[in-house]
Amino acid sequence: MAEKTSSNAYWDANIRIISICLAIWFLCSFGFGILLRPMLSGISVGGTDLGFWFAQQGSILVFLVLIFFYAWKMNKVDAEHGVEE
Amino acid sequence: MDQYTLNLLVVGASFALYIGIAIWARAGSTAEFYAAGQGVPPVMNGMATAADWMSAASFISMAGIIALAPAGGYTQSAFLMGWTGGYVLLALLLAPYLRKFGKFTVPEFVGDRFYSGGARLVAVICLIVISVTYVIGQMRGVGVTFARFLEVSTDTGLYIGAAIVFAYAVFGGMKGITYTQVAQYCVLIVAYTIPAIFISLSLTGSFLPQLGLFGTYAPSGGDVAFLTKLDQVVVELGFTQYTSHTTSTLNMFLFTMSLMIGTAGLPHVIIRFFTVPKVADARWSAGWALVFIALLYTVAPAVGSMARLNLTTTFWPNAVAGQALEGDAISLEAINTDPNLSWINTWENTGLLAFEDKNGDGLIQYYNDANPAMQAIAAERGWTGNELTKVDNDMMVLANPEIAQLPGWVIALVAAGGLAAALSTAAGLLLAISSAISHDLIKGSINPNISEKGELMAARVSMAFAIVVATWLGLNPPGFAAQVVALAFGLAAATIFPVLMMGIFSKKVNKEGAIAGMLVGLIATSVYIFLYLGWFFVPGTAMLANTPDAWLFGIAPASFGTIGAILNFVTAYVVSSMTRPVPEHIQELVESIRVPKGAGAATGHH
């Protein structure tokens, strides 16, 4: 039973981290890159606006950071819950 | 040495390298054939995944589609975000758990998790439809590249490419493919970035194309931003402003989403994560794959926009320093005599570029003749229509170094890079198809007692068959390389991604739900695509015009994958709630794949 609780806590922690990462993922690509572009049109970046930068470059950089953050964070969480390999 | 010989030498040398590696790392066992024996470290695996993933569509087609998009380059950002953002989903939602599960193929996971041979069979069908559609796009890319550098027609180029893909995918298997793909990644990334750096230096003075894209335009003195200059030049000729958002936001949103979840559902990409030693490595691998992919994907928008500007200023030399229309257009005489413009005639031979001096003034005017304002200017000046009658999206990247007048070895290198991209992906896809047929279909249901040798033979025969079908369909592709590939993503988004995600994150979805969900996703998406693009892509069988007006709610066929995925999720949950719950031992299986502890090597046996 103790193991079950521990694995539930582990899974909950995992779901929480995934949700945060995916919220940022959505905001930077679909948000800033597409839906919110008109709102950001006042901020100019090299001949165009911030939304264009997010759509063609910024979002990709954010994706990279997210994946490495998740890998680093989860490997730590694995160890905390004693479920690492 | 002339360009033709140089092309042959560079491409020949790169091929010798791949074939050498394939022979050196020849697969001996089924484990090595399917999953490289789990011995591939994360960085190497990331590089091979990047090569596997970045296909003719990314290398040859994508920058051209961004550059020449009639609605402006911004609208095609969907490709950039979609094809990279999917890795976030893959790394967070699928890769670690599938690695923990530890089998060879995607249908095997579906079959075990949903405790049903029927579910496995439906997954095999989805996988084959996706992969074959994807291979058609690659074949088109191979055809275009060979056509240019061997100076033959696109069809002949396609036959040559098919023969080469066949030879080396059939012998290598996953182990051979993995190491070959590492070499191919190096060739393709060097080939893609070198011309981009040269062009960025000359147009913006910036060494990094990523910075050049948002830098200043150097040839006119550096007082205007590069993108402002590009906008100004294309608008002057009556085209849509490059950076503006002019199409349906809904469609762009759905298309981006479809490419993202499709990426995470591509069987040939997912199987890469079976080949890493540990669950933690699967997480890092996805990150490394995206690092290597981002190297190309952050360069691509620069390549596209700079190619567009270079193309335009080639046809309107006066646009470099001032207004395009203040000077004359390029003359026919210059095209035929200036060695720097010889690429125009060479590309015309491939059929991907066409021009015609309609008004007989000896000049080739390139402008948007559908724009009423331009029609007025044209009438005033005696022009009778746009005279650069065809610029194929798929030629932009390959022609880019020639348009920018770079040295011959750079041009040859780009040809080698384009082929590396197309071949590495085609090989990975064929492997996914053949393993689905030999491992999941034949060993899994038709003949479970088949010997290892017989299984390898079946895998190779099905690869050969898949190449023949893809080549035949590649002769009449339903679109540009990247567009065909986008359809494959729609199908993957609607079928494989939802079923895998529900298999991991829900203990409630049962076999009935999974099967119904996959079928609904597959049928809805493929029927929607076939209605607009022809049944099974056979030319002439389309039932509706493929235009935004005819699309349901303005949703393009390639964007429909998102809708298909939603239908899949909803169907699966509704059907599951009405049928028997998931058995206890399967719920335990789900529990076990959620924790990394205890992951063994992948096996092919139950």
CSV table of N, CA, C and O in Angstrom, one decimal, chain B residues 92-203:
chain,number,residue,atom,x,y,z
B,92,LEU,N,7.3,14.9,-23.4
B,92,LEU,CA,6.5,15.0,-22.2
B,92,LEU,C,5.5,13.9,-22.0
B,92,LEU,O,5.2,13.4,-21.0
B,93,LEU,N,4.9,13.5,-23.2
B,93,LEU,CA,3.7,12.7,-23.1
B,93,LEU,C,3.9,11.3,-23.6
B,93,LEU,O,3.1,10.4,-23.2
B,94,LEU,N,4.9,11.0,-24.4
B,94,LEU,CA,5.0,9.7,-25.0
B,94,LEU,C,6.3,8.9,-24.8
B,94,LEU,O,6.3,7.8,-24.2
B,95,ALA,N,7.4,9.6,-25.1
B,95,ALA,CA,8.7,8.9,-25.3
B,95,ALA,C,9.1,8.1,-24.0
B,95,ALA,O,9.4,6.9,-24.1
B,96,PRO,N,9.1,8.7,-22.8
B,96,PRO,CA,9.6,7.9,-21.6
B,96,PRO,C,8.8,6.7,-21.3
B,96,PRO,O,9.3,5.6,-21.0
B,97,TYR,N,7.4,6.8,-21.5
B,97,TYR,CA,6.6,5.7,-21.2
B,97,TYR,C,6.7,4.5,-22.2
B,97,TYR,O,6.6,3.4,-21.9
B,98,LEU,N,6.8,4.9,-23.5
B,98,LEU,CA,6.9,3.9,-24.5
B,98,LEU,C,8.3,3.2,-24.4
B,98,LEU,O,8.4,2.0,-24.6
B,99,ARG,N,9.3,3.9,-23.9
B,99,ARG,CA,10.6,3.3,-23.7
B,99,ARG,C,10.5,2.3,-22.5
B,99,ARG,O,11.0,1.2,-22.5
B,100,LYS,N,9.8,2.7,-21.5
B,100,LYS,CA,9.6,1.8,-20.3
B,100,LYS,C,8.8,0.6,-20.7
B,100,LYS,O,9.2,-0.5,-20.3
B,101,PHE,N,7.8,0.7,-21.6
B,101,PHE,CA,7.1,-0.4,-22.0
B,101,PHE,C,8.0,-1.4,-22.7
B,101,PHE,O,7.9,-2.6,-22.5
B,102,GLY,N,8.9,-0.9,-23.5
B,102,GLY,CA,10.0,-1.8,-24.0
B,102,GLY,C,9.6,-2.8,-25.1
B,102,GLY,O,10.0,-4.0,-24.9
B,103,LYS,N,8.9,-2.4,-26.1
B,103,LYS,CA,8.8,-3.3,-27.3
B,103,LYS,C,9.3,-2.6,-28.5
B,103,LYS,O,9.7,-1.5,-28.4
B,104,PHE,N,9.2,-3.3,-29.6
B,104,PHE,CA,9.8,-2.8,-30.9
B,104,PHE,C,8.9,-1.8,-31.6
B,104,PHE,O,9.4,-0.9,-32.3
B,105,THR,N,7.6,-2.0,-31.6
B,105,THR,CA,6.8,-1.3,-32.6
B,105,THR,C,5.6,-0.6,-31.9
B,105,THR,O,5.2,-1.0,-30.8
B,106,VAL,N,5.1,0.4,-32.5
B,106,VAL,CA,3.9,1.1,-32.0
B,106,VAL,C,2.7,0.2,-32.0
B,106,VAL,O,2.0,0.2,-30.9
B,107,PRO,N,2.4,-0.6,-33.0
B,107,PRO,CA,1.2,-1.5,-32.9
B,107,PRO,C,1.3,-2.5,-31.8
B,107,PRO,O,0.3,-2.9,-31.2
B,108,GLU,N,2.6,-2.9,-31.5
B,108,GLU,CA,2.8,-3.8,-30.4
B,108,GLU,C,2.3,-3.2,-29.0
B,108,GLU,O,1.6,-3.9,-28.2
B,109,PHE,N,2.6,-1.9,-28.8
B,109,PHE,CA,2.1,-1.3,-27.6
B,109,PHE,C,0.6,-1.2,-27.6
B,109,PHE,O,0.0,-1.5,-26.6
B,110,VAL,N,0.0,-0.8,-28.8
B,110,VAL,CA,-1.4,-0.7,-28.8
B,110,VAL,C,-2.1,-2.0,-28.6
B,110,VAL,O,-3.0,-2.1,-27.8
B,111,GLY,N,-1.5,-3.1,-29.2
B,111,GLY,CA,-2.1,-4.4,-29.0
B,111,GLY,C,-2.0,-4.9,-27.5
B,111,GLY,O,-3.0,-5.5,-27.0
B,112,ASP,N,-0.9,-4.6,-26.8
B,112,ASP,CA,-0.8,-5.0,-25.4
B,112,ASP,C,-1.6,-4.2,-24.5
B,112,ASP,O,-2.3,-4.7,-23.6
B,113,ARG,N,-1.5,-2.9,-24.7
B,113,ARG,CA,-2.3,-2.0,-23.8
B,113,ARG,C,-3.8,-2.2,-23.9
B,113,ARG,O,-4.5,-2.1,-22.9
B,114,PHE,N,-4.2,-2.4,-25.1
B,114,PHE,CA,-5.7,-2.6,-25.3
B,114,PHE,C,-6.0,-4.0,-25.5
B,114,PHE,O,-7.1,-4.4,-26.0
B,115,TYR,N,-5.1,-4.9,-25.0
B,115,TYR,CA,-5.4,-6.4,-24.9
B,115,TYR,C,-6.2,-6.9,-26.0
B,115,TYR,O,-7.2,-7.6,-25.8
B,116,SER,N,-5.7,-6.6,-27.3
B,116,SER,CA,-6.5,-7.0,-28.4
B,116,SER,C,-5.7,-7.0,-29.7
B,116,SER,O,-5.0,-6.1,-30.0
B,117,GLY,N,-5.8,-8.2,-30.4
B,117,GLY,CA,-5.1,-8.3,-31.7
B,117,GLY,C,-5.8,-7.4,-32.7
B,117,GLY,O,-5.2,-6.9,-33.6
B,118,GLY,N,-7.1,-7.1,-32.5
B,118,GLY,CA,-7.8,-6.2,-33.4
B,118,GLY,C,-7.3,-4.8,-33.3
B,118,GLY,O,-7.1,-4.2,-34.3
B,119,ALA,N,-7.1,-4.3,-32.1
B,119,ALA,CA,-6.5,-3.0,-31.9
B,119,ALA,C,-5.2,-2.9,-32.6
B,119,ALA,O,-4.8,-1.9,-33.2
B,120,ARG,N,-4.4,-4.0,-32.4
B,120,ARG,CA,-3.0,-4.0,-33.0
B,120,ARG,C,-3.1,-3.9,-34.5
B,120,ARG,O,-2.4,-3.2,-35.2
B,121,LEU,N,-4.1,-4.6,-35.1
B,121,LEU,CA,-4.3,-4.7,-36.5
B,121,LEU,C,-4.7,-3.3,-37.0
B,121,LEU,O,-4.2,-2.8,-38.0
B,122,VAL,N,-5.6,-2.6,-36.3
B,122,VAL,CA,-6.1,-1.3,-36.7
B,122,VAL,C,-4.9,-0.3,-36.7
B,122,VAL,O,-4.7,0.5,-37.6
B,123,ALA,N,-4.0,-0.5,-35.6
B,123,ALA,CA,-2.8,0.4,-35.6
B,123,ALA,C,-1.9,0.1,-36.7
B,123,ALA,O,-1.3,1.1,-37.3
B,124,VAL,N,-1.8,-1.1,-37.1
B,124,VAL,CA,-0.9,-1.5,-38.3
B,124,VAL,C,-1.5,-0.7,-39.6
B,124,VAL,O,-0.7,-0.1,-40.3
B,125,ILE,N,-2.8,-0.8,-39.7
B,125,ILE,CA,-3.4,-0.1,-40.9
B,125,ILE,C,-3.1,1.4,-40.9
B,125,ILE,O,-2.6,2.0,-41.9
B,126,CYS,N,-3.3,2.0,-39.7
B,126,CYS,CA,-3.1,3.4,-39.6
B,126,CYS,C,-1.6,3.7,-39.9
B,126,CYS,O,-1.3,4.6,-40.7
B,127,LEU,N,-0.7,2.9,-39.4
B,127,LEU,CA,0.7,3.1,-39.6
B,127,LEU,C,1.1,3.0,-41.0
B,127,LEU,O,1.8,3.9,-41.6
B,128,ILE,N,0.5,2.1,-41.7
B,128,ILE,CA,0.9,1.9,-43.2
B,128,ILE,C,0.3,3.1,-44.0
B,128,ILE,O,1.0,3.6,-44.8
B,129,VAL,N,-0.9,3.5,-43.7
B,129,VAL,CA,-1.5,4.6,-44.4
B,129,VAL,C,-0.6,5.9,-44.2
B,129,VAL,O,-0.2,6.6,-45.2
B,130,ILE,N,-0.2,6.1,-43.0
B,130,ILE,CA,0.6,7.3,-42.6
B,130,ILE,C,1.9,7.2,-43.4
B,130,ILE,O,2.4,8.2,-44.0
B,131,SER,N,2.6,6.1,-43.2
B,131,SER,CA,4.0,6.0,-43.7
B,131,SER,C,4.0,6.0,-45.2
B,131,SER,O,4.9,6.6,-45.8
B,132,VAL,N,3.1,5.4,-45.9
B,132,VAL,CA,3.1,5.4,-47.3
B,132,VAL,C,2.9,6.9,-47.8
B,132,VAL,O,3.5,7.3,-48.7
B,133,THR,N,1.9,7.6,-47.2
B,133,THR,CA,1.7,9.0,-47.6
B,133,THR,C,3.0,9.8,-47.5
B,133,THR,O,3.3,10.6,-48.3
B,134,TYR,N,3.6,9.5,-46.3
B,134,TYR,CA,4.9,10.2,-46.0
B,134,TYR,C,6.0,9.9,-47.1
B,134,TYR,O,6.7,10.8,-47.5
B,135,VAL,N,6.1,8.6,-47.4
B,135,VAL,CA,7.1,8.2,-48.4
B,135,VAL,C,6.9,8.9,-49.7
B,135,VAL,O,7.8,9.3,-50.4
B,136,ILE,N,5.6,9.1,-50.1
B,136,ILE,CA,5.3,9.8,-51.4
B,136,ILE,C,6.0,11.1,-51.4
B,136,ILE,O,6.6,11.5,-52.4
B,137,GLY,N,5.9,11.9,-50.3
B,137,GLY,CA,6.5,13.2,-50.2
B,137,GLY,C,8.0,13.1,-50.4
B,137,GLY,O,8.6,13.9,-51.1
B,138,GLN,N,8.6,12.1,-49.8
B,138,GLN,CA,10.1,11.9,-49.9
B,138,GLN,C,10.5,11.6,-51.4
B,138,GLN,O,11.5,12.1,-51.9
B,139,MET,N,9.7,10.7,-52.0
B,139,MET,CA,10.0,10.3,-53.4
B,139,MET,C,10.0,11.6,-54.3
B,139,MET,O,10.8,11.7,-55.1
B,140,ARG,N,9.0,12.4,-54.1
B,140,ARG,CA,8.9,13.7,-54.8
B,140,ARG,C,10.2,14.5,-54.6
B,140,ARG,O,10.8,15.0,-55.6
B,141,GLY,N,10.7,14.6,-53.4
B,141,GLY,CA,11.9,15.3,-53.1
B,141,GLY,C,13.1,14.7,-53.8
B,141,GLY,O,13.9,15.4,-54.3
B,142,VAL,N,13.2,13.4,-53.7
B,142,VAL,CA,14.3,12.7,-54.3
B,142,VAL,C,14.3,12.9,-55.8
B,142,VAL,O,15.3,13.2,-56.4
B,143,GLY,N,13.1,12.8,-56.4
B,143,GLY,CA,13.0,13.1,-57.8
B,143,GLY,C,13.4,14.4,-58.3
B,143,GLY,O,14.2,14.6,-59.2
B,144,VAL,N,13.0,15.5,-57.5
B,144,VAL,CA,13.4,16.8,-57.8
B,144,VAL,C,14.9,17.0,-57.7
B,144,VAL,O,15.5,17.6,-58.6
B,145,THR,N,15.5,16.5,-56.7
B,145,THR,CA,16.9,16.7,-56.5
B,145,THR,C,17.7,16.0,-57.6
B,145,THR,O,18.6,16.6,-58.2
B,146,PHE,N,17.4,14.7,-57.9
B,146,PHE,CA,18.1,14.0,-58.9
B,146,PHE,C,17.9,14.7,-60.3
B,146,PHE,O,18.8,14.8,-61.1
B,147,ALA,N,16.7,15.1,-60.5
B,147,ALA,CA,16.4,15.8,-61.8
B,147,ALA,C,17.3,16.9,-62.0
B,147,ALA,O,17.9,17.1,-63.1
B,148,ARG,N,17.6,17.7,-60.9
B,148,ARG,CA,18.4,18.9,-61.1
B,148,ARG,C,19.9,18.5,-61.3
B,148,ARG,O,20.5,19.0,-62.2
B,149,PHE,N,20.4,17.6,-60.4
B,149,PHE,CA,21.8,17.5,-60.5
B,149,PHE,C,22.3,16.5,-61.5
B,149,PHE,O,23.4,16.6,-61.9
B,150,LEU,N,21.4,15.6,-62.0
B,150,LEU,CA,21.8,14.8,-63.1
B,150,LEU,C,21.2,15.3,-64.4
B,150,LEU,O,21.5,14.8,-65.5
B,151,GLU,N,20.5,16.5,-64.3
B,151,GLU,CA,19.9,17.1,-65.5
B,151,GLU,C,19.1,16.2,-66.3
B,151,GLU,O,19.2,16.0,-67.5
B,152,VAL,N,18.2,15.5,-65.6
B,152,VAL,CA,17.2,14.7,-66.2
B,152,VAL,C,15.8,15.1,-65.8
B,152,VAL,O,15.7,16.1,-65.0
B,153,SER,N,14.7,14.5,-66.3
B,153,SER,CA,13.4,14.9,-66.0
B,153,SER,C,13.1,14.4,-64.5
B,153,SER,O,13.8,13.6,-64.0
B,154,THR,N,12.1,15.0,-63.9
B,154,THR,CA,11.7,14.7,-62.5
B,154,THR,C,11.3,13.2,-62.4
B,154,THR,O,11.7,12.6,-61.4
B,155,ASP,N,10.7,12.7,-63.4
B,155,ASP,CA,10.3,11.3,-63.4
B,155,ASP,C,11.5,10.3,-63.4
B,155,ASP,O,11.5,9.4,-62.6
B,156,THR,N,12.4,10.6,-64.3
B,156,THR,CA,13.6,9.8,-64.3
B,156,THR,C,14.4,9.9,-63.0
B,156,THR,O,14.8,8.9,-62.4
B,157,GLY,N,14.4,11.1,-62.4
B,157,GLY,CA,15.1,11.3,-61.1
B,157,GLY,C,14.4,10.4,-60.1
B,157,GLY,O,15.1,9.8,-59.2
B,158,LEU,N,13.1,10.3,-60.1
B,158,LEU,CA,12.3,9.5,-59.2
B,158,LEU,C,12.7,8.1,-59.3
B,158,LEU,O,12.9,7.4,-58.2
B,159,TYR,N,12.8,7.5,-60.5
B,159,TYR,CA,13.2,6.1,-60.6
B,159,TYR,C,14.6,5.8,-60.1
B,159,TYR,O,14.8,4.8,-59.4
B,160,ILE,N,15.5,6.7,-60.4
B,160,ILE,CA,16.9,6.5,-59.9
B,160,ILE,C,16.9,6.5,-58.3
B,160,ILE,O,17.5,5.7,-57.7
B,161,GLY,N,16.2,7.5,-57.8
B,161,GLY,CA,16.1,7.6,-56.3
B,161,GLY,C,15.5,6.4,-55.7
B,161,GLY,O,16.0,5.9,-54.7
B,162,ALA,N,14.4,5.9,-56.3
B,162,ALA,CA,13.7,4.7,-55.7
B,162,ALA,C,14.7,3.5,-55.6
B,162,ALA,O,14.7,2.8,-54.7
B,163,ALA,N,15.5,3.4,-56.7
B,163,ALA,CA,16.4,2.2,-56.7
B,163,ALA,C,17.5,2.4,-55.6
B,163,ALA,O,17.8,1.4,-54.9
B,164,ILE,N,17.9,3.6,-55.4
B,164,ILE,CA,19.0,3.8,-54.3
B,164,ILE,C,18.4,3.6,-52.9
B,164,ILE,O,19.0,2.9,-52.1
B,165,VAL,N,17.2,4.1,-52.7
B,165,VAL,CA,16.5,3.9,-51.4
B,165,VAL,C,16.4,2.5,-51.1
B,165,VAL,O,16.7,1.9,-50.0
B,166,PHE,N,15.9,1.7,-52.1
B,166,PHE,CA,15.7,0.3,-52.0
B,166,PHE,C,17.0,-0.4,-51.6
B,166,PHE,O,17.0,-1.1,-50.6
B,167,ALA,N,18.0,-0.2,-52.4
B,167,ALA,CA,19.3,-0.9,-52.1
B,167,ALA,C,19.7,-0.7,-50.7
B,167,ALA,O,20.1,-1.7,-50.0
B,168,TYR,N,19.7,0.5,-50.2
B,168,TYR,CA,20.3,0.6,-48.9
B,168,TYR,C,19.5,0.5,-47.7
B,168,TYR,O,19.9,0.0,-46.7
B,169,ALA,N,18.1,0.7,-47.8
B,169,ALA,CA,17.3,0.4,-46.7
B,169,ALA,C,17.1,-1.1,-46.5
B,169,ALA,O,17.0,-1.6,-45.4
B,170,VAL,N,17.0,-1.8,-47.6
B,170,VAL,CA,16.8,-3.3,-47.5
B,170,VAL,C,18.0,-4.0,-46.8
B,170,VAL,O,17.8,-4.9,-46.0
B,171,PHE,N,19.2,-3.5,-47.0
B,171,PHE,CA,20.3,-4.2,-46.5
B,171,PHE,C,20.6,-3.8,-45.0
B,171,PHE,O,21.1,-4.6,-44.2
B,172,GLY,N,20.4,-2.5,-44.7
B,172,GLY,CA,20.8,-2.0,-43.5
B,172,GLY,C,20.1,-2.4,-42.2
B,172,GLY,O,20.7,-2.9,-41.3
B,173,GLY,N,18.8,-2.2,-42.2
B,173,GLY,CA,18.0,-2.4,-41.0
B,173,GLY,C,18.3,-1.2,-40.1
B,173,GLY,O,19.0,-0.3,-40.4
B,174,MET,N,17.7,-1.2,-38.8
B,174,MET,CA,17.8,-0.1,-37.9
B,174,MET,C,19.2,0.3,-37.5
B,174,MET,O,19.6,1.4,-37.4
B,175,LYS,N,20.1,-0.8,-37.3
B,175,LYS,CA,21.4,-0.5,-36.8
B,175,LYS,C,22.2,0.2,-37.9
B,175,LYS,O,22.8,1.3,-37.6
B,176,GLY,N,22.1,-0.3,-39.1
B,176,GLY,CA,22.8,0.3,-40.2
B,176,GLY,C,22.2,1.7,-40.4
B,176,GLY,O,23.0,2.7,-40.6
B,177,ILE,N,20.9,1.8,-40.4
B,177,ILE,CA,20.3,3.1,-40.6
B,177,ILE,C,20.7,4.1,-39.6
B,177,ILE,O,20.9,5.3,-39.9
B,178,THR,N,20.7,3.7,-38.3
B,178,THR,CA,21.1,4.7,-37.3
B,178,THR,C,22.4,5.4,-37.5
B,178,THR,O,22.6,6.6,-37.5
B,179,TYR,N,23.4,4.5,-37.8
B,179,TYR,CA,24.8,5.1,-38.0
B,179,TYR,C,24.9,5.9,-39.3
B,179,TYR,O,25.5,6.9,-39.4
B,180,THR,N,24.2,5.4,-40.3
B,180,THR,CA,24.2,6.1,-41.6
B,180,THR,C,23.5,7.4,-41.4
B,180,THR,O,23.9,8.5,-41.9
B,181,GLN,N,22.4,7.5,-40.6
B,181,GLN,CA,21.7,8.7,-40.4
B,181,GLN,C,22.5,9.7,-39.6
B,181,GLN,O,22.4,10.9,-39.9
B,182,VAL,N,23.4,9.3,-38.8
B,182,VAL,CA,24.3,10.3,-38.1
B,182,VAL,C,25.1,11.0,-39.2
B,182,VAL,O,25.3,12.2,-39.2
B,183,ALA,N,25.7,10.2,-40.1
B,183,ALA,CA,26.5,10.8,-41.2
B,183,ALA,C,25.6,11.7,-42.1
B,183,ALA,O,26.0,12.8,-42.4
B,184,GLN,N,24.4,11.2,-42.3
B,184,GLN,CA,23.5,12.0,-43.2
B,184,GLN,C,23.1,13.3,-42.5
B,184,GLN,O,23.0,14.3,-43.2
B,185,TYR,N,23.0,13.3,-41.2
B,185,TYR,CA,22.7,14.5,-40.5
B,185,TYR,C,23.8,15.5,-40.7
B,185,TYR,O,23.5,16.7,-41.0
B,186,CYS,N,25.0,15.0,-40.5
B,186,CYS,CA,26.2,16.0,-40.7
B,186,CYS,C,26.2,16.6,-42.1
B,186,CYS,O,26.4,17.8,-42.2
B,187,VAL,N,26.0,15.7,-43.1
B,187,VAL,CA,26.0,16.2,-44.5
B,187,VAL,C,24.9,17.2,-44.7
B,187,VAL,O,25.1,18.3,-45.2
B,188,LEU,N,23.7,16.9,-44.2
B,188,LEU,CA,22.5,17.8,-44.5
B,188,LEU,C,22.6,19.1,-43.8
B,188,LEU,O,22.3,20.2,-44.3
B,189,ILE,N,23.1,19.1,-42.5
B,189,ILE,CA,23.1,20.4,-41.8
B,189,ILE,C,24.2,21.3,-42.3
B,189,ILE,O,24.0,22.5,-42.4
B,190,VAL,N,25.3,20.7,-42.7
B,190,VAL,CA,26.4,21.5,-43.3
B,190,VAL,C,25.9,22.1,-44.6
B,190,VAL,O,26.1,23.3,-44.9
B,191,ALA,N,25.3,21.2,-45.4
B,191,ALA,CA,24.8,21.7,-46.7
B,191,ALA,C,23.7,22.8,-46.6
B,191,ALA,O,23.6,23.6,-47.4
B,192,TYR,N,23.0,22.7,-45.5
B,192,TYR,CA,21.9,23.7,-45.4
B,192,TYR,C,22.4,25.0,-44.8
B,192,TYR,O,22.0,26.1,-45.3
B,193,THR,N,23.3,25.0,-43.9
B,193,THR,CA,23.8,26.2,-43.2
B,193,THR,C,24.8,27.0,-44.0
B,193,THR,O,24.9,28.2,-43.9
B,194,ILE,N,25.7,26.3,-44.7
B,194,ILE,CA,26.8,27.0,-45.4
B,194,ILE,C,26.3,28.0,-46.4
B,194,ILE,O,26.6,29.2,-46.3
B,195,PRO,N,25.4,27.6,-47.3
B,195,PRO,CA,24.9,28.7,-48.2
B,195,PRO,C,24.1,29.8,-47.4
B,195,PRO,O,24.2,31.0,-47.8
B,196,ALA,N,23.4,29.4,-46.3
B,196,ALA,CA,22.6,30.4,-45.6
B,196,ALA,C,23.6,31.4,-44.9
B,196,ALA,O,23.3,32.6,-44.9
B,197,ILE,N,24.7,30.9,-44.5
B,197,ILE,CA,25.7,31.9,-43.9
B,197,ILE,C,26.2,32.8,-44.9
B,197,ILE,O,26.3,34.0,-44.7
B,198,PHE,N,26.6,32.3,-46.1
B,198,PHE,CA,27.1,33.1,-47.2
B,198,PHE,C,26.1,34.2,-47.5
B,198,PHE,O,26.4,35.4,-47.6
B,199,ILE,N,24.9,33.8,-47.7
B,199,ILE,CA,23.8,34.7,-48.1
B,199,ILE,C,23.5,35.7,-47.1
B,199,ILE,O,23.3,36.9,-47.3
B,200,SER,N,23.5,35.2,-45.8
B,200,SER,CA,23.2,36.2,-44.7
B,200,SER,C,24.3,37.2,-44.6
B,200,SER,O,24.0,38.4,-44.4
B,201,LEU,N,25.5,36.8,-44.8
B,201,LEU,CA,26.6,37.8,-44.8
B,201,LEU,C,26.5,38.8,-45.9
B,201,LEU,O,26.7,40.0,-45.6
B,202,SER,N,26.1,38.4,-47.1
B,202,SER,CA,26.0,39.3,-48.2
B,202,SER,C,24.8,40.2,-48.1
B,202,SER,O,24.8,41.4,-48.4
B,203,LEU,N,23.7,39.7,-47.6
B,203,LEU,CA,22.4,40.5,-47.5
B,203,LEU,C,22.3,41.3,-46.2
B,203,LEU,O,21.7,42.4,-46.2
